[in-house]
Tab-separated table of N, CA, C and O in Angstrom:
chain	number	residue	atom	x	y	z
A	1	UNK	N	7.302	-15.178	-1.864
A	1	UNK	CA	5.881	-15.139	-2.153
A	1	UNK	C	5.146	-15.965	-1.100
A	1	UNK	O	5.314	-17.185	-1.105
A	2	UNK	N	4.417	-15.449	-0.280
A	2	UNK	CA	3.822	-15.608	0.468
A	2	UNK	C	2.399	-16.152	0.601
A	2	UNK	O	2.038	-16.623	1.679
A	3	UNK	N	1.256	-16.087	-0.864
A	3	UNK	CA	0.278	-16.410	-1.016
A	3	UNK	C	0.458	-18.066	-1.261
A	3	UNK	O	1.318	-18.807	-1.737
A	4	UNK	N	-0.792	-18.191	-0.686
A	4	UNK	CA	-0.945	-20.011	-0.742
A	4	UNK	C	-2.148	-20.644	-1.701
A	4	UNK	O	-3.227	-20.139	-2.010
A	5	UNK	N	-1.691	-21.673	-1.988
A	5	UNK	CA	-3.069	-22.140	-2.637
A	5	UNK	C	-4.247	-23.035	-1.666
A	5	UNK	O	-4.338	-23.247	-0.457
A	6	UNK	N	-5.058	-23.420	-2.838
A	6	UNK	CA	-6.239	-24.330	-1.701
A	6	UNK	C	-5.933	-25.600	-0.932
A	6	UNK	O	-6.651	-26.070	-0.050
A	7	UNK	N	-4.895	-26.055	-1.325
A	7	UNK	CA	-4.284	-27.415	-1.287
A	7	UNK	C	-3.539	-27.348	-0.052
A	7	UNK	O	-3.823	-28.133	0.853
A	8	UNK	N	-2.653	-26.531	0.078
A	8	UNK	CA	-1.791	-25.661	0.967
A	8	UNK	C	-2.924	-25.182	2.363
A	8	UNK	O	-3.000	-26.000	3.280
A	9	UNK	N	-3.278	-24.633	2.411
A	9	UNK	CA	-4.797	-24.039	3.462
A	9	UNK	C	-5.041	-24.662	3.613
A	9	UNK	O	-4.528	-24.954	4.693
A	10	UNK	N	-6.072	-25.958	3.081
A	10	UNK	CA	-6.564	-26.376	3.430
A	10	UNK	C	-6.265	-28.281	3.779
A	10	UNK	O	-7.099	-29.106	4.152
A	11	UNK	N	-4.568	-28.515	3.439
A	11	UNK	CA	-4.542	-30.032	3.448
A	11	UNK	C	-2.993	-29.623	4.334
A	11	UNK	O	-2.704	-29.957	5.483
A	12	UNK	N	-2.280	-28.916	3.499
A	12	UNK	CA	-0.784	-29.510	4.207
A	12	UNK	C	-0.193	-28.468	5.427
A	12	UNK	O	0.805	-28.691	6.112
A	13	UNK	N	-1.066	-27.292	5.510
A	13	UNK	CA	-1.073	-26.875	7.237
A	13	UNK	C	-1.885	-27.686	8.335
A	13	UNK	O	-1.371	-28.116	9.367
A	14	UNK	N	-3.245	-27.842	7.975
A	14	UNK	CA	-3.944	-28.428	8.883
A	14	UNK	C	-2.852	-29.770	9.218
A	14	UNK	O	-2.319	-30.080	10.283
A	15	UNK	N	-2.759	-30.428	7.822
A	15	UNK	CA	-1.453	-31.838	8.337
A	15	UNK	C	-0.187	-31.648	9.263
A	15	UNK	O	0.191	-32.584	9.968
A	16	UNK	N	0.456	-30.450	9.257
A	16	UNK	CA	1.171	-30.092	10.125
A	16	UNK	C	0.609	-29.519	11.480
A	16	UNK	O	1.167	-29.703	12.562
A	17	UNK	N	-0.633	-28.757	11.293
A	17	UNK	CA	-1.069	-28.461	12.926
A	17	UNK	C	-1.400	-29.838	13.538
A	17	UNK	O	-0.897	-30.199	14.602
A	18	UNK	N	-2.600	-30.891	12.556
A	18	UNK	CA	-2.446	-32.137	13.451
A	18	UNK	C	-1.121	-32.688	13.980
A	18	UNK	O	-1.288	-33.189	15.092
A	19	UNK	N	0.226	-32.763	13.515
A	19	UNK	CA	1.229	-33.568	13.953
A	19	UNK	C	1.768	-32.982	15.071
A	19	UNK	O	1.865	-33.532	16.168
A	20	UNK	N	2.155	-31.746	14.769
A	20	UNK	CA	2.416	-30.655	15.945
A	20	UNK	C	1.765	-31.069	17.146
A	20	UNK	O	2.434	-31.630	18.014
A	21	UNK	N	0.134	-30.796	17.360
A	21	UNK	CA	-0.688	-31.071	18.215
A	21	UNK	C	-0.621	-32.439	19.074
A	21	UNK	O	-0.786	-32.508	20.292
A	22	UNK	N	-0.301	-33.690	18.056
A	22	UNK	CA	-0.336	-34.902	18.650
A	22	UNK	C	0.915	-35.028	19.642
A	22	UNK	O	0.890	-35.762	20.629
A	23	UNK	N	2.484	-33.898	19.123
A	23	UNK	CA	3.939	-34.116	19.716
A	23	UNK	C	3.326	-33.286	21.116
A	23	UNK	O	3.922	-33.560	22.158
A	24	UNK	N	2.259	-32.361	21.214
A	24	UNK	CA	2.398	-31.542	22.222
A	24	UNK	C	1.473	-31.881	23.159
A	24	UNK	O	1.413	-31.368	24.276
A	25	UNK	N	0.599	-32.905	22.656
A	25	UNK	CA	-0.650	-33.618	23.716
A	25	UNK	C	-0.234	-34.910	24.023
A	25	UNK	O	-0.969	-35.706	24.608
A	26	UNK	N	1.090	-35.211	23.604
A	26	UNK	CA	1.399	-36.839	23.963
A	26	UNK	C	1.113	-37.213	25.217
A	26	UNK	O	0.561	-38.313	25.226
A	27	UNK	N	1.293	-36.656	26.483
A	27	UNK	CA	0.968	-37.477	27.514
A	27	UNK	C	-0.215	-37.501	27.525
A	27	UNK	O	-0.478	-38.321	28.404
A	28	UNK	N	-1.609	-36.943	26.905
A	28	UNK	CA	-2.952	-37.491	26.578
A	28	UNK	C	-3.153	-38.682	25.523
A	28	UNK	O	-4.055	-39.517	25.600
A	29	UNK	N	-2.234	-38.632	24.590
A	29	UNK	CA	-2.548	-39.599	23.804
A	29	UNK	C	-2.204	-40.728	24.183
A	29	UNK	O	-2.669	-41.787	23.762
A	30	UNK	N	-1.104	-40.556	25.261
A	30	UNK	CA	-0.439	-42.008	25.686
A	30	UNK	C	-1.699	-42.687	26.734
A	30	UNK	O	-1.989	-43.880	26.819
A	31	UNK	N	-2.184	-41.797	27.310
A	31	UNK	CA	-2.811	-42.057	28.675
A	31	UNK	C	-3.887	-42.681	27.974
A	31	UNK	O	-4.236	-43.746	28.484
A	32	UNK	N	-4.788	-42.179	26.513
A	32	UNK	CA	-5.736	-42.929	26.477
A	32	UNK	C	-5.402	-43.880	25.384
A	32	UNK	O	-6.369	-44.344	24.781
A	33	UNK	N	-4.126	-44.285	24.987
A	33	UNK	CA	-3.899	-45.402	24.335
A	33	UNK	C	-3.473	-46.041	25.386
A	33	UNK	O	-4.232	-46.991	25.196
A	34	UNK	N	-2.815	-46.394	26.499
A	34	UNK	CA	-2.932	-47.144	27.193
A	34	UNK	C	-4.321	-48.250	28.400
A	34	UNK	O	-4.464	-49.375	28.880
A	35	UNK	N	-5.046	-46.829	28.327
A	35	UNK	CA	-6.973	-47.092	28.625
A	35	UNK	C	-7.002	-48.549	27.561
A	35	UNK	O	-6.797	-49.743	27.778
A	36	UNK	N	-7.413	-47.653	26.181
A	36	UNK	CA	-7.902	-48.928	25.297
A	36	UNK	C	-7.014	-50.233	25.089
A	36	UNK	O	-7.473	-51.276	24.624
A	37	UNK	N	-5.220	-49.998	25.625
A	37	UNK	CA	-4.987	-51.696	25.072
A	37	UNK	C	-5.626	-52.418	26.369
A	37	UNK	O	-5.997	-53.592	26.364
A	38	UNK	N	-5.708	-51.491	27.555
A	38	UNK	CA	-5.678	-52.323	28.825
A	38	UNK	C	-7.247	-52.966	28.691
A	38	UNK	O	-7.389	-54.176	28.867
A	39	UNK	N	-8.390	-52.132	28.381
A	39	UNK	CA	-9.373	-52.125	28.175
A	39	UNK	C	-10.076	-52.802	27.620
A	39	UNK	O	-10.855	-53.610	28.124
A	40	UNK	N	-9.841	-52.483	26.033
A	40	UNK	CA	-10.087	-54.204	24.954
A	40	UNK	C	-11.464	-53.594	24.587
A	40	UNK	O	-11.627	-52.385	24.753
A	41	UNK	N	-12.435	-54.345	24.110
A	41	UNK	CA	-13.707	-53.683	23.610
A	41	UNK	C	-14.389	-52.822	24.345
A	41	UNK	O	-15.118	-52.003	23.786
A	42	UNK	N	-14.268	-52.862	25.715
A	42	UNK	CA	-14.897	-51.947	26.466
A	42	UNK	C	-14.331	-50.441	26.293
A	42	UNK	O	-14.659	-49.604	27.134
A	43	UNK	N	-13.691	-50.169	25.479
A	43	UNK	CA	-13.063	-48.869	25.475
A	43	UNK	C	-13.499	-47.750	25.011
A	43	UNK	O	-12.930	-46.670	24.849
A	44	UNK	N	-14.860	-48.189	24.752
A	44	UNK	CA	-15.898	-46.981	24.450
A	44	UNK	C	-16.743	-46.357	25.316
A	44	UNK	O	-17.383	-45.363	24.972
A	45	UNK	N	-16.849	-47.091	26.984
A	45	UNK	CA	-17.059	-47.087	27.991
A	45	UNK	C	-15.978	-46.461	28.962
A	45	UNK	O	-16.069	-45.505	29.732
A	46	UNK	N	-15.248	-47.050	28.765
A	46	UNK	CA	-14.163	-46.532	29.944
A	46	UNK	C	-12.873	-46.098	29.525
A	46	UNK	O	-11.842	-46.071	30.197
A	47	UNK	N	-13.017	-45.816	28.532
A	47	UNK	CA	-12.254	-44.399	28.146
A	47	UNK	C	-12.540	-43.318	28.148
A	47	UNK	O	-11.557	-42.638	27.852
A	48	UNK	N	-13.431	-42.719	28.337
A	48	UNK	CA	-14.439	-41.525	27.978
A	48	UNK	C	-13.163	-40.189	29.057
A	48	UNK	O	-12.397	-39.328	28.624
A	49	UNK	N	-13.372	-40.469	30.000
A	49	UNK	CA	-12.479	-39.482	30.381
A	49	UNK	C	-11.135	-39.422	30.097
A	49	UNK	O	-10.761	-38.363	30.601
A	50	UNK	N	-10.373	-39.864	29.670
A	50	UNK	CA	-9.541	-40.154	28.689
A	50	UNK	C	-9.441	-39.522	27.272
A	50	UNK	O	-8.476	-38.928	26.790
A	51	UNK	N	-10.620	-39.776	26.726
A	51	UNK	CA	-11.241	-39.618	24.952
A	51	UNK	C	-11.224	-37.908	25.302
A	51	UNK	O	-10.483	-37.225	24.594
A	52	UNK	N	-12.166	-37.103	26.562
A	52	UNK	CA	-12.664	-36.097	26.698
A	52	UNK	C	-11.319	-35.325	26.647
A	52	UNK	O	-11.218	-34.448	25.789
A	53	UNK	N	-10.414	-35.533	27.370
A	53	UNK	CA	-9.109	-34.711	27.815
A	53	UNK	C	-8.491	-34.477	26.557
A	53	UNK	O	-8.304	-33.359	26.077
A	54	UNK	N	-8.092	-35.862	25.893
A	54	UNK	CA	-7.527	-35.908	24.025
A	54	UNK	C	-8.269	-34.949	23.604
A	54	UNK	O	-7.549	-33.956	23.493
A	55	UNK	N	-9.388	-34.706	23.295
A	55	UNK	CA	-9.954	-34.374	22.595
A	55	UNK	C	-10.088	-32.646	22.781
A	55	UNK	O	-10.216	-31.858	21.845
A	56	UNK	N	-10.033	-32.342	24.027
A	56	UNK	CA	-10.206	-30.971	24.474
A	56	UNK	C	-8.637	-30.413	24.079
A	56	UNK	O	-8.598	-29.373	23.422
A	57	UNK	N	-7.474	-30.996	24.415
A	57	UNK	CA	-6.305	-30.865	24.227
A	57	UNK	C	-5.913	-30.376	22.509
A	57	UNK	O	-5.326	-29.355	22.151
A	58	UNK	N	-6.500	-31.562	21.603
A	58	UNK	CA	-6.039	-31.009	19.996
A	58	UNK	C	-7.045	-30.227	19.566
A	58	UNK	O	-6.682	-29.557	18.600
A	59	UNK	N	-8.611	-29.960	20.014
A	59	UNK	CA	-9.387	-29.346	19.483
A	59	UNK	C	-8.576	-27.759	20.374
A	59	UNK	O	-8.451	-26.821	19.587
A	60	UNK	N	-8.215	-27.544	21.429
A	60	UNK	CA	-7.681	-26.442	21.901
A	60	UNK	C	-6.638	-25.739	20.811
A	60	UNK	O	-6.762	-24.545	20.538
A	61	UNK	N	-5.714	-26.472	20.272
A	61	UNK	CA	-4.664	-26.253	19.317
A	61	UNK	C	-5.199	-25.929	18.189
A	61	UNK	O	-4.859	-24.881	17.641
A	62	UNK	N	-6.101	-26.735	17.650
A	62	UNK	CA	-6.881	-26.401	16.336
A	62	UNK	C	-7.412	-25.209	16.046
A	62	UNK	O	-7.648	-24.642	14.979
A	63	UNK	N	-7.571	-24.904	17.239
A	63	UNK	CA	-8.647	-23.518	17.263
A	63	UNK	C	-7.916	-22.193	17.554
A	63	UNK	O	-8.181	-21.014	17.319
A	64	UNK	N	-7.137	-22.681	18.013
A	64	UNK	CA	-5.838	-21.508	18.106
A	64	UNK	C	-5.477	-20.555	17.037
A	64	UNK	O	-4.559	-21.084	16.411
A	65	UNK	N	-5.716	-19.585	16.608
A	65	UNK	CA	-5.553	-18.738	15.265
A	65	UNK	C	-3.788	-18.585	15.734
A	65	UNK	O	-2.923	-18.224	14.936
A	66	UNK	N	-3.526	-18.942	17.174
A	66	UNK	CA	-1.751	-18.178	16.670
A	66	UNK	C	-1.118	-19.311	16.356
A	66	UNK	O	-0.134	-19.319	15.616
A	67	UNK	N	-1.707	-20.539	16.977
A	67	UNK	CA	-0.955	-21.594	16.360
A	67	UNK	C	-0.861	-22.030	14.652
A	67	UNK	O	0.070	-22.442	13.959
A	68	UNK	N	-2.172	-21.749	14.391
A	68	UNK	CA	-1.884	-22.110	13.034
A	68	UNK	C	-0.956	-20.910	12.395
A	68	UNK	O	-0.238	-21.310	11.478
A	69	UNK	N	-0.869	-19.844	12.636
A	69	UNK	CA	0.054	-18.524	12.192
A	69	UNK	C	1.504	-19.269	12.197
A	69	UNK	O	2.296	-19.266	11.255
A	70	UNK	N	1.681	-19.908	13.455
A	70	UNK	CA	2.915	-20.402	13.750
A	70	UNK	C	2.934	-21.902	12.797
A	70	UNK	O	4.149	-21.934	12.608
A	71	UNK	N	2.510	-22.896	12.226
A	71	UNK	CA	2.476	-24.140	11.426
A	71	UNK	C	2.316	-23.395	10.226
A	71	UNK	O	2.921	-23.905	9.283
A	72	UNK	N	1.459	-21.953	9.855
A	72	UNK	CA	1.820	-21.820	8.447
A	72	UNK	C	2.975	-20.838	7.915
A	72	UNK	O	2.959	-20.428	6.755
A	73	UNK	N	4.044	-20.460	8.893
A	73	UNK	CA	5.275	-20.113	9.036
A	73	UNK	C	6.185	-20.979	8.594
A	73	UNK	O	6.935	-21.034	7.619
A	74	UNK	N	5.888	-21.848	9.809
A	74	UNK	CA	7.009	-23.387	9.212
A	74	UNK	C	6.609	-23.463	7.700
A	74	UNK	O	7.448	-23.178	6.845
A	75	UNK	N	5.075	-23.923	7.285
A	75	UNK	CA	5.313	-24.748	6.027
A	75	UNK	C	5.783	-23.532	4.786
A	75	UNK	O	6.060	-23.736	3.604
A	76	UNK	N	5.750	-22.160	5.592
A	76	UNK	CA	5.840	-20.936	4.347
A	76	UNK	C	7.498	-21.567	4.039
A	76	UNK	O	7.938	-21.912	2.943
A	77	UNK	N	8.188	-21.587	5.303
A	77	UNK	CA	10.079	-21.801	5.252
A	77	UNK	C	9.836	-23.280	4.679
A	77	UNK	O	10.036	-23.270	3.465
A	78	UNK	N	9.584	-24.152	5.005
A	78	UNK	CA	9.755	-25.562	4.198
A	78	UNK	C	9.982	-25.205	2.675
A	78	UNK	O	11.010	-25.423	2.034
A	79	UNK	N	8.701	-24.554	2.176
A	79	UNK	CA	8.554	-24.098	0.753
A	79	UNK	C	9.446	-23.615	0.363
A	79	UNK	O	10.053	-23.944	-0.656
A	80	UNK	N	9.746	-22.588	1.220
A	80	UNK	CA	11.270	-21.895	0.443
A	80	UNK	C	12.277	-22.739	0.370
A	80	UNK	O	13.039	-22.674	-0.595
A	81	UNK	N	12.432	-23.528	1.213
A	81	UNK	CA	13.725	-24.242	1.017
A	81	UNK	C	13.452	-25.324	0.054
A	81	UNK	O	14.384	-25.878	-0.529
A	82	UNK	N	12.440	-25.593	-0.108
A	82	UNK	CA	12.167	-26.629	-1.336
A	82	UNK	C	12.218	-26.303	-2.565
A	82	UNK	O	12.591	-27.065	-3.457
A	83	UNK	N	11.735	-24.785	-2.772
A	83	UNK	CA	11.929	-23.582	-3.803
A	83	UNK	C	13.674	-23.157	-4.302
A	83	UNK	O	13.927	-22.843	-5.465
A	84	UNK	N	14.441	-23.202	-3.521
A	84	UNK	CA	15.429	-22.663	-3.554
A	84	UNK	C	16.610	-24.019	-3.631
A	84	UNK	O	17.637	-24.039	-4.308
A	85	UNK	N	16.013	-25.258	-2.576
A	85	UNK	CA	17.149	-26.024	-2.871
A	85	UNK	C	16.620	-27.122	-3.978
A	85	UNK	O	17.453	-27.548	-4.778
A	86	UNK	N	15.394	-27.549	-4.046
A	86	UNK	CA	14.610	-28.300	-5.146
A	86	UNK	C	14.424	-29.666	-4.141
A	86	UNK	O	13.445	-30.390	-4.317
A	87	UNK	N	15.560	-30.019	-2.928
A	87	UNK	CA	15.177	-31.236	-2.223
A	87	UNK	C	14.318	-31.483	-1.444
A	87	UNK	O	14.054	-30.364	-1.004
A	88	UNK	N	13.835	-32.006	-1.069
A	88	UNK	CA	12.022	-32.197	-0.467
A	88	UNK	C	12.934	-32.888	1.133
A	88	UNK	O	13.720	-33.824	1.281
A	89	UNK	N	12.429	-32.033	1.947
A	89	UNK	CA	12.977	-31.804	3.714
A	89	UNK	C	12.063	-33.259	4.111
A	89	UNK	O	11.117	-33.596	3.398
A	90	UNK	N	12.324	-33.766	4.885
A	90	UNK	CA	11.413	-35.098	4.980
A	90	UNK	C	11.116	-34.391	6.852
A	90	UNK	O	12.017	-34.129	7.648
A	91	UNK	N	9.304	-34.211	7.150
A	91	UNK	CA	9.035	-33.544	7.966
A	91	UNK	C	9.236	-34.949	9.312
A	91	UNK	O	9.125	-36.152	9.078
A	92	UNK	N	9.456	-34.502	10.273
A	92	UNK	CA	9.170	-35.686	11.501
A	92	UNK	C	7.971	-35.583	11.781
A	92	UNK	O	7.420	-34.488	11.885
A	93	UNK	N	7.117	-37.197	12.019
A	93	UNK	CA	6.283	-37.302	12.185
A	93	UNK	C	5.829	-38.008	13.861
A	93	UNK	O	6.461	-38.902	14.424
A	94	UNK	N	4.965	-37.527	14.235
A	94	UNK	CA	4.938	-38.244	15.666
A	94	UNK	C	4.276	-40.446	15.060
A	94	UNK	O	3.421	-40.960	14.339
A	95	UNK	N	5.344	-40.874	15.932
A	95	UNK	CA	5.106	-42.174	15.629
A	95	UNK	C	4.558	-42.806	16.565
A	95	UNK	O	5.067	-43.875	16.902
A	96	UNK	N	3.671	-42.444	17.069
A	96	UNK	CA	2.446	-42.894	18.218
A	96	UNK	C	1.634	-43.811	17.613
A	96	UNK	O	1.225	-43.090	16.703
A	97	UNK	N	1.337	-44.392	17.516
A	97	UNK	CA	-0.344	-44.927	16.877
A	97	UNK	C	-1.360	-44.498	18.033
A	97	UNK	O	-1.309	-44.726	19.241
A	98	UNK	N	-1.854	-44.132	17.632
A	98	UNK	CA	-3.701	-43.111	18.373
A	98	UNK	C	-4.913	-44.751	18.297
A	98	UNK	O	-6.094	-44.662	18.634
């Protein structure tokens, strides 16, 4: 069964396209987490090209209709296997801090 609920649509794909997105833009996220430790309060200033690239990078993914096709694939198979074996798959999460 293939139909989803609101919860599903709208909380625990988007949660998987964000994580996805962050494993596949890491060398942006690194580049502008390294800006702000080097940076310090000024990092609202001189990060910007930095912030712009991040930002063009996961909003690119977000907007992607095949990507999310592809994250609500995965979470369709997660389900089943959670359906079928009852044990809850523990997903990997990117362990970056942003």
């Amino acid at each position: 069964n293939s139909k989803l609920r609101h919860v599903e649509k709208d909380v625990l794909i988007p949660q998987i396209m964000r994580d996805r997105a962050k494993e596949l833009c890491s060398d942006k996220v690194q580049a502008f987490t390294k800006c702000c430790q080097e940076t310090g309060i000024l990092m609202v200033v001189k990060c910007r090209q930095e912030n712009t690239a991040l930002k063009d990078c996961l909003v690119g993914y977000y907007s992607d209709p095949s990507f999310y096709e592809e994250c609500k694939a995965e979470y369709l198979k997660q389900r089943e296997e959670y359906r079928a074996t009852g044990i809850k798959k523990k997903r990997q999460r990117f362990t970056q801090n942003v």
